[in-house]
PDB file of C-alpha atoms and ligand atoms in Angstrom:
ATOM      1  CA  MET A  28       8.872  -6.494  15.144  1.00  0.00           C
ATOM      2  CA  ASN A  29       9.655  -7.168  18.778  1.00  0.00           C
ATOM      3  CA  THR A  30       6.228  -6.217  20.048  1.00  0.00           C
ATOM      4  CA  PRO A  31       4.834  -9.011  22.212  1.00  0.00           C
ATOM      5  CA  ASP A  32       1.920 -10.999  20.850  1.00  0.00           C
ATOM      6  CA  THR A  33      -1.309  -9.577  22.207  1.00  0.00           C
ATOM      7  CA  PRO A  34      -4.824  -9.917  20.822  1.00  0.00           C
ATOM      8  CA  ASP A  35      -4.859  -6.184  20.053  1.00  0.00           C
ATOM      9  CA  THR A  36      -1.575  -5.780  18.198  1.00  0.00           C
ATOM     10  CA  PRO A  37      -1.777  -6.598  14.468  1.00  0.00           C
ATOM     11  CA  ASN A  38       1.608  -8.305  14.333  1.00  0.00           C
ATOM     12  CA  THR A  39       1.132 -10.151  11.043  1.00  0.00           C
ATOM     13  CA  ALA A  40       0.253  -6.973   9.161  1.00  0.00           C
ATOM     14  CA  LEU A  41       3.076  -5.094  10.923  1.00  0.00           C
ATOM     15  CA  ALA A  42       5.508  -7.728   9.645  1.00  0.00           C
ATOM     16  CA  TRP A  43       4.081  -7.284   6.128  1.00  0.00           C
ATOM     17  CA  VAL A  44       4.609  -3.512   6.407  1.00  0.00           C
ATOM     18  CA  ALA A  45       8.261  -4.122   7.320  1.00  0.00           C
ATOM     19  CA  GLU A  46       8.698  -6.641   4.495  1.00  0.00           C
ATOM     20  CA  GLY A  47       7.046  -4.406   1.869  1.00  0.00           C
ATOM     21  CA  THR A  48       9.025  -1.389   3.039  1.00  0.00           C
ATOM     22  CA  ALA A  49      12.264  -3.341   2.637  1.00  0.00           C
ATOM     23  CA  LEU A  50      11.191  -4.467  -0.856  1.00  0.00           C
ATOM     24  CA  CYS A  51      10.510  -0.857  -1.884  1.00  0.00           C
ATOM     25  CA  ALA A  52      13.810   0.364  -0.425  1.00  0.00           C
ATOM     26  CA  LYS A  53      15.626  -2.349  -2.367  1.00  0.00           C
ATOM     27  CA  ALA A  54      13.718  -1.516  -5.569  1.00  0.00           C
ATOM     28  CA  LEU A  55      14.862   2.127  -5.237  1.00  0.00           C
ATOM     29  CA  GLU A  56      18.521   1.250  -4.781  1.00  0.00           C
ATOM     30  CA  GLY A  57      20.619   2.436  -7.680  1.00  0.00           C
ATOM     31  CA  LEU A  58      17.815   4.159  -9.614  1.00  0.00           C
ATOM     32  CA  ASP A  59      19.313   7.104 -11.510  1.00  0.00           C
ATOM     33  CA  GLU A  60      17.274  10.137 -12.610  1.00  0.00           C
ATOM     34  CA  THR A  61      16.383   8.563 -15.961  1.00  0.00           C
ATOM     35  CA  ALA A  62      15.156   5.333 -14.370  1.00  0.00           C
ATOM     36  CA  TYR A  63      13.311   7.282 -11.668  1.00  0.00           C
ATOM     37  CA  ALA A  64      11.500   9.346 -14.318  1.00  0.00           C
ATOM     38  CA  ALA A  65      10.442   6.248 -16.313  1.00  0.00           C
ATOM     39  CA  PRO A  66       6.743   5.318 -16.460  1.00  0.00           C
ATOM     40  CA  SER A  67       5.219   2.914 -13.920  1.00  0.00           C
ATOM     41  CA  PRO A  68       2.356   0.533 -14.832  1.00  0.00           C
ATOM     42  CA  LEU A  69      -0.031   3.069 -13.252  1.00  0.00           C
ATOM     43  CA  PRO A  70      -1.670   5.444 -15.752  1.00  0.00           C
ATOM     44  CA  GLY A  71       0.111   8.811 -15.884  1.00  0.00           C
ATOM     45  CA  TRP A  72       2.471   7.935 -13.063  1.00  0.00           C
ATOM     46  CA  THR A  73       6.270   7.698 -13.268  1.00  0.00           C
ATOM     47  CA  ARG A  74       8.263   5.870 -10.616  1.00  0.00           C
ATOM     48  CA  LYS A  75       8.645   9.283  -8.970  1.00  0.00           C
ATOM     49  CA  HIS A  76       4.869   9.574  -8.618  1.00  0.00           C
ATOM     50  CA  VAL A  77       4.731   6.117  -7.020  1.00  0.00           C
ATOM     51  CA  VAL A  78       7.429   6.997  -4.483  1.00  0.00           C
ATOM     52  CA  ALA A  79       5.925  10.419  -3.707  1.00  0.00           C
ATOM     53  CA  HIS A  80       2.585   8.651  -3.136  1.00  0.00           C
ATOM     54  CA  LEU A  81       4.224   6.053  -0.849  1.00  0.00           C
ATOM     55  CA  ALA A  82       5.953   8.732   1.239  1.00  0.00           C
ATOM     56  CA  GLY A  83       2.773  10.826   1.440  1.00  0.00           C
ATOM     57  CA  ASN A  84       0.816   7.698   2.396  1.00  0.00           C
ATOM     58  CA  ALA A  85       3.230   6.943   5.265  1.00  0.00           C
ATOM     59  CA  GLU A  86       2.621  10.442   6.624  1.00  0.00           C
ATOM     60  CA  ALA A  87      -1.139  10.145   6.077  1.00  0.00           C
ATOM     61  CA  VAL A  88      -1.344   6.788   7.877  1.00  0.00           C
ATOM     62  CA  GLY A  89       0.877   8.357  10.536  1.00  0.00           C
ATOM     63  CA  ASN A  90      -1.852  10.957  11.062  1.00  0.00           C
ATOM     64  CA  LEU A  91      -4.282   8.151  11.947  1.00  0.00           C
ATOM     65  CA  VAL A  92      -1.757   6.613  14.351  1.00  0.00           C
ATOM     66  CA  ARG A  93      -1.333  10.013  16.046  1.00  0.00           C
ATOM     67  CA  TRP A  94      -5.139  10.325  16.217  1.00  0.00           C
ATOM     68  CA  ALA A  95      -5.308   6.951  17.997  1.00  0.00           C
ATOM     69  CA  ARG A  96      -2.563   7.933  20.441  1.00  0.00           C
ATOM     70  CA  THR A  97      -3.799  11.440  21.277  1.00  0.00           C
ATOM     71  CA  GLY A  98      -7.553  11.232  20.649  1.00  0.00           C
ATOM     72  CA  VAL A  99      -7.277  14.389  18.521  1.00  0.00           C
ATOM     73  CA  PRO A 100      -8.960  13.771  15.118  1.00  0.00           C
ATOM     74  CA  THR A 101      -6.280  14.043  12.410  1.00  0.00           C
ATOM     75  CA  PRO A 102      -7.435  13.054   8.908  1.00  0.00           C
ATOM     76  CA  MET A 103      -5.091  11.296   6.478  1.00  0.00           C
ATOM     77  CA  TYR A 104      -5.324  14.111   3.922  1.00  0.00           C
ATOM     78  CA  ALA A 105      -6.924  17.565   4.035  1.00  0.00           C
ATOM     79  CA  SER A 106      -8.783  16.641   0.800  1.00  0.00           C
ATOM     80  CA  PRO A 107      -8.463  14.369  -2.264  1.00  0.00           C
ATOM     81  CA  ALA A 108      -7.141  17.417  -4.167  1.00  0.00           C
ATOM     82  CA  GLN A 109      -4.436  17.987  -1.572  1.00  0.00           C
ATOM     83  CA  ARG A 110      -3.403  14.326  -1.867  1.00  0.00           C
ATOM     84  CA  ALA A 111      -3.157  14.576  -5.671  1.00  0.00           C
ATOM     85  CA  GLU A 112      -1.279  17.893  -5.545  1.00  0.00           C
ATOM     86  CA  ALA A 113       1.252  16.513  -3.056  1.00  0.00           C
ATOM     87  CA  ILE A 114       1.935  13.543  -5.371  1.00  0.00           C
ATOM     88  CA  GLU A 115       2.431  15.855  -8.383  1.00  0.00           C
ATOM     89  CA  ALA A 116       4.719  18.175  -6.393  1.00  0.00           C
ATOM     90  CA  GLY A 117       6.669  15.217  -4.997  1.00  0.00           C
ATOM     91  CA  ALA A 118       7.132  13.768  -8.475  1.00  0.00           C
ATOM     92  CA  GLY A 119       9.093  16.926  -9.336  1.00  0.00           C
ATOM     93  CA  LEU A 120      11.741  16.253  -6.673  1.00  0.00           C
ATOM     94  CA  PRO A 121      15.163  14.766  -7.471  1.00  0.00           C
ATOM     95  CA  GLY A 122      15.184  10.972  -7.126  1.00  0.00           C
ATOM     96  CA  GLU A 123      17.726  11.000  -4.333  1.00  0.00           C
ATOM     97  CA  GLN A 124      15.484  13.258  -2.265  1.00  0.00           C
ATOM     98  CA  LEU A 125      12.483  11.000  -2.917  1.00  0.00           C
ATOM     99  CA  THR A 126      14.422   7.957  -1.704  1.00  0.00           C
ATOM    100  CA  VAL A 127      15.313   9.783   1.528  1.00  0.00           C
ATOM    101  CA  TRP A 128      11.673  10.918   1.959  1.00  0.00           C
ATOM    102  CA  PHE A 129      10.461   7.358   1.448  1.00  0.00           C
ATOM    103  CA  ARG A 130      12.913   5.923   4.000  1.00  0.00           C
ATOM    104  CA  GLU A 131      12.366   8.604   6.642  1.00  0.00           C
ATOM    105  CA  SER A 132       8.567   8.610   6.369  1.00  0.00           C
ATOM    106  CA  ALA A 133       8.490   4.799   6.560  1.00  0.00           C
ATOM    107  CA  ARG A 134      10.759   4.801   9.614  1.00  0.00           C
ATOM    108  CA  ALA A 135       8.669   7.454  11.393  1.00  0.00           C
ATOM    109  CA  LEU A 136       5.517   5.422  10.733  1.00  0.00           C
ATOM    110  CA  ALA A 137       7.102   2.188  11.971  1.00  0.00           C
ATOM    111  CA  ASP A 138       8.245   3.942  15.165  1.00  0.00           C
ATOM    112  CA  ALA A 139       4.796   5.450  15.745  1.00  0.00           C
ATOM    113  CA  MET A 140       3.064   2.104  15.231  1.00  0.00           C
ATOM    114  CA  ALA A 141       5.539   0.310  17.506  1.00  0.00           C
ATOM    115  CA  ALA A 142       4.737   2.790  20.289  1.00  0.00           C
ATOM    116  CA  LEU A 143       0.955   2.132  20.314  1.00  0.00           C
ATOM    117  CA  THR A 144      -0.412   0.221  23.313  1.00  0.00           C
ATOM    118  CA  GLY A 145      -2.999  -2.556  23.067  1.00  0.00           C
ATOM    119  CA  ASP A 146      -5.715  -0.125  24.127  1.00  0.00           C
ATOM    120  CA  GLN A 147      -4.625   2.475  21.595  1.00  0.00           C
ATOM    121  CA  TRP A 148      -4.730  -0.111  18.753  1.00  0.00           C
ATOM    122  CA  ARG A 149      -8.481  -0.386  19.405  1.00  0.00           C
ATOM    123  CA  ALA A 150      -9.092   3.380  18.974  1.00  0.00           C
ATOM    124  CA  GLU A 151     -11.350   4.281  16.054  1.00  0.00           C
ATOM    125  CA  VAL A 152     -10.184   6.533  13.233  1.00  0.00           C
ATOM    126  CA  VAL A 153     -11.629   7.563   9.858  1.00  0.00           C
ATOM    127  CA  THR A 154      -9.821   6.649   6.626  1.00  0.00           C
ATOM    128  CA  ALA A 155      -9.512   8.811   3.495  1.00  0.00           C
ATOM    129  CA  GLN A 156     -12.438   6.803   2.049  1.00  0.00           C
ATOM    130  CA  GLY A 157     -14.561   7.855   5.014  1.00  0.00           C
ATOM    131  CA  ARG A 158     -14.627   4.432   6.674  1.00  0.00           C
ATOM    132  CA  THR A 159     -14.525   4.322  10.475  1.00  0.00           C
ATOM    133  CA  VAL A 160     -12.081   1.564  11.473  1.00  0.00           C
ATOM    134  CA  PRO A 161      -9.994   0.600  14.494  1.00  0.00           C
ATOM    135  CA  VAL A 162      -6.478   1.925  13.961  1.00  0.00           C
ATOM    136  CA  SER A 163      -5.354  -1.735  14.063  1.00  0.00           C
ATOM    137  CA  GLU A 164      -6.484  -1.844  10.423  1.00  0.00           C
ATOM    138  CA  THR A 165      -3.841   0.698   9.361  1.00  0.00           C
ATOM    139  CA  PRO A 166      -0.927  -1.786   9.176  1.00  0.00           C
ATOM    140  CA  TRP A 167      -2.980  -3.788   6.654  1.00  0.00           C
ATOM    141  CA  MET A 168      -3.753  -0.567   4.702  1.00  0.00           C
ATOM    142  CA  ARG A 169      -0.060   0.325   4.651  1.00  0.00           C
ATOM    143  CA  SER A 170       1.115  -3.209   3.808  1.00  0.00           C
ATOM    144  CA  ARG A 171      -1.077  -3.191   0.663  1.00  0.00           C
ATOM    145  CA  GLU A 172       0.624   0.021  -0.426  1.00  0.00           C
ATOM    146  CA  VAL A 173       4.236  -1.032   0.112  1.00  0.00           C
ATOM    147  CA  MET A 174       3.790  -4.578  -1.239  1.00  0.00           C
ATOM    148  CA  VAL A 175       1.855  -3.713  -4.416  1.00  0.00           C
ATOM    149  CA  HIS A 176       3.838  -0.566  -5.225  1.00  0.00           C
ATOM    150  CA  ALA A 177       7.120  -2.476  -4.696  1.00  0.00           C
ATOM    151  CA  VAL A 178       5.979  -4.545  -7.688  1.00  0.00           C
ATOM    152  CA  ASP A 179       4.923  -1.374  -9.569  1.00  0.00           C
ATOM    153  CA  LEU A 180       8.450   0.009  -9.234  1.00  0.00           C
ATOM    154  CA  GLY A 181       9.401  -2.730 -11.673  1.00  0.00           C
ATOM    155  CA  THR A 182      12.985  -3.240 -10.530  1.00  0.00           C
ATOM    156  CA  GLY A 183      12.457  -5.922  -7.917  1.00  0.00           C
ATOM    157  CA  PRO A 184       9.800  -8.436  -6.922  1.00  0.00           C
ATOM    158  CA  GLY A 185       6.753  -9.633  -8.813  1.00  0.00           C
ATOM    159  CA  PHE A 186       3.468 -10.729  -7.254  1.00  0.00           C
ATOM    160  CA  ALA A 187       4.779 -14.317  -7.105  1.00  0.00           C
ATOM    161  CA  ASP A 188       7.511 -13.124  -4.704  1.00  0.00           C
ATOM    162  CA  LEU A 189       5.023 -11.770  -2.138  1.00  0.00           C
ATOM    163  CA  PRO A 190       3.854 -13.969   0.785  1.00  0.00           C
ATOM    164  CA  GLU A 191       0.859 -16.129  -0.203  1.00  0.00           C
ATOM    165  CA  ALA A 192      -0.971 -15.310   3.046  1.00  0.00           C
ATOM    166  CA  PHE A 193      -0.679 -11.623   2.130  1.00  0.00           C
ATOM    167  CA  LEU A 194      -1.846 -12.283  -1.455  1.00  0.00           C
ATOM    168  CA  ALA A 195      -4.856 -14.281  -0.199  1.00  0.00           C
ATOM    169  CA  GLU A 196      -5.918 -11.409   2.063  1.00  0.00           C
ATOM    170  CA  LEU A 197      -5.358  -8.914  -0.762  1.00  0.00           C
ATOM    171  CA  ARG A 198      -7.551 -10.927  -3.158  1.00  0.00           C
ATOM    172  CA  ALA A 199     -10.364 -11.026  -0.605  1.00  0.00           C
ATOM    173  CA  ASP A 200      -9.992  -7.309   0.119  1.00  0.00           C
ATOM    174  CA  ILE A 201      -9.985  -6.237  -3.565  1.00  0.00           C
ATOM    175  CA  LEU A 202     -12.931  -8.526  -4.406  1.00  0.00           C
ATOM    176  CA  ALA A 203     -14.932  -7.024  -1.556  1.00  0.00           C
ATOM    177  CA  ARG A 204     -14.081  -3.491  -2.691  1.00  0.00           C
ATOM    178  CA  ARG A 205     -14.677  -4.032  -6.411  1.00  0.00           C
ATOM    179  CA  GLY A 206     -17.823  -6.040  -5.686  1.00  0.00           C
ATOM    180  CA  ARG A 207     -17.754  -9.770  -6.354  1.00  0.00           C
ATOM    181  CA  ASP A 208     -20.472  -9.428  -9.022  1.00  0.00           C
ATOM    182  CA  THR A 209     -18.403  -7.000 -11.125  1.00  0.00           C
ATOM    183  CA  VAL A 210     -15.372  -9.304 -11.517  1.00  0.00           C
ATOM    184  CA  PRO A 211     -15.610 -12.415 -13.727  1.00  0.00           C
ATOM    185  CA  ALA A 212     -14.527 -15.811 -12.380  1.00  0.00           C
ATOM    186  CA  VAL A 213     -10.965 -16.418 -13.623  1.00  0.00           C
ATOM    187  CA  HIS A 214      -8.398 -19.199 -13.689  1.00  0.00           C
ATOM    188  CA  GLY A 215      -4.659 -18.831 -13.164  1.00  0.00           C
ATOM    189  CA  SER A 216      -1.984 -19.066 -10.502  1.00  0.00           C
ATOM    190  CA  PRO A 217      -2.871 -17.348  -7.198  1.00  0.00           C
ATOM    191  CA  ALA A 218      -0.142 -14.716  -7.711  1.00  0.00           C
ATOM    192  CA  GLU A 219      -1.280 -13.914 -11.281  1.00  0.00           C
ATOM    193  CA  ILE A 220      -4.935 -13.773 -10.217  1.00  0.00           C
ATOM    194  CA  THR A 221      -3.920 -11.298  -7.498  1.00  0.00           C
ATOM    195  CA  ALA A 222      -2.129  -9.161 -10.121  1.00  0.00           C
ATOM    196  CA  TYR A 223      -5.235  -9.353 -12.325  1.00  0.00           C
ATOM    197  CA  LEU A 224      -7.569  -8.301  -9.484  1.00  0.00           C
ATOM    198  CA  ALA A 225      -5.241  -5.395  -8.643  1.00  0.00           C
ATOM    199  CA  GLY A 226      -5.481  -4.268 -12.275  1.00  0.00           C
ATOM    200  CA  ARG A 227      -1.797  -4.978 -12.868  1.00  0.00           C
ATOM    201  CA  PRO A 228      -0.090  -6.726 -15.812  1.00  0.00           C
ATOM    202  CA  CYS A 229      -0.573 -10.488 -15.492  1.00  0.00           C
ATOM    203  CA  THR A 230      -0.065 -13.619 -17.565  1.00  0.00           C
ATOM    204  CA  GLY A 231      -2.100 -16.785 -17.957  1.00  0.00           C
ATOM    205  CA  VAL A 232      -5.284 -15.462 -16.355  1.00  0.00           C
ATOM    206  CA  THR A 233      -8.301 -16.715 -18.319  1.00  0.00           C
ATOM    207  CA  THR A 234     -12.053 -16.589 -17.940  1.00  0.00           C
ATOM    208  CA  THR A 235     -14.099 -19.786 -17.651  1.00  0.00           C
ATOM    209  CA  ASP A 236     -14.373 -19.966 -21.478  1.00  0.00           C
ATOM    210  CA  GLY A 237     -10.573 -20.097 -21.712  1.00  0.00           C
ATOM    211  CA  LEU A 238     -10.103 -16.591 -23.148  1.00  0.00           C
ATOM    212  CA  PRO A 239      -7.620 -14.091 -21.652  1.00  0.00           C
ATOM    213  CA  ALA A 240      -9.373 -12.020 -18.968  1.00  0.00           C
ATOM    214  CA  GLU A 241     -10.035  -8.367 -19.885  1.00  0.00           C
ATOM    215  CA  PRO A 242      -7.780  -6.105 -17.768  1.00  0.00           C
ATOM    216  CA  LEU A 243      -9.384  -4.338 -14.796  1.00  0.00           C
ATOM    217  CA  THR A 244      -8.648  -0.708 -13.953  1.00  0.00           C
ATOM    218  CA  PRO A 245      -5.650  -0.388 -11.596  1.00  0.00           C
ATOM    219  CA  TRP A 246      -6.437  -0.360  -7.903  1.00  0.00           C
ATOM    220  CA  LEU A 247      -4.186   2.267  -6.309  1.00  0.00           C
TER     221      LEU A 247
HETATM  222 ZN1   ZN B 327      -1.328   3.359  -3.547  1.00  0.00          ZN
END
């Protein structure tokens, strides 16, 4: 990112979006139809579902960026059902087409974010979960998606390959969302604990009594 450092521009998260996007693009390289149709670690989702979700998410986050730029309220999705239907429909596309959709939607989002001014980054928008946030939170929202789903694609990085500063922020974010009281205290490497908190396959994560931690439901 060549945007100058200003207090209003979320440059760290923008860099994470770029890094996660590159990881996903690399993970998709060379996937044939069989590999594309293989299951992901997410229940009921193939790799195609993951990529359709990522492309749809880029467009949905793009709606919030447009909202911030124009002042015209544009929700991420028309409804949760519309989001789910778009993922199912997208999962029926040929892999090659999904790869193109992923790349083009990610590029359009990066361009739209790069064009926001400091004032526009402060504009308030409403997320799909109904939270009112400054649009400057959207690069963080998008970076979670591209980083974690790059691991879900299962052909490239693991959690240990993601930046520790990103993982630390992700752990704090997931703990806050799940509710600190609902997650047991666990031991393990920071990367494996992050995978555990995200409800992803992990190794060597134990509770305080030394037993393997019970898996959590996947955070999408
Ligand atoms: Zn997701």
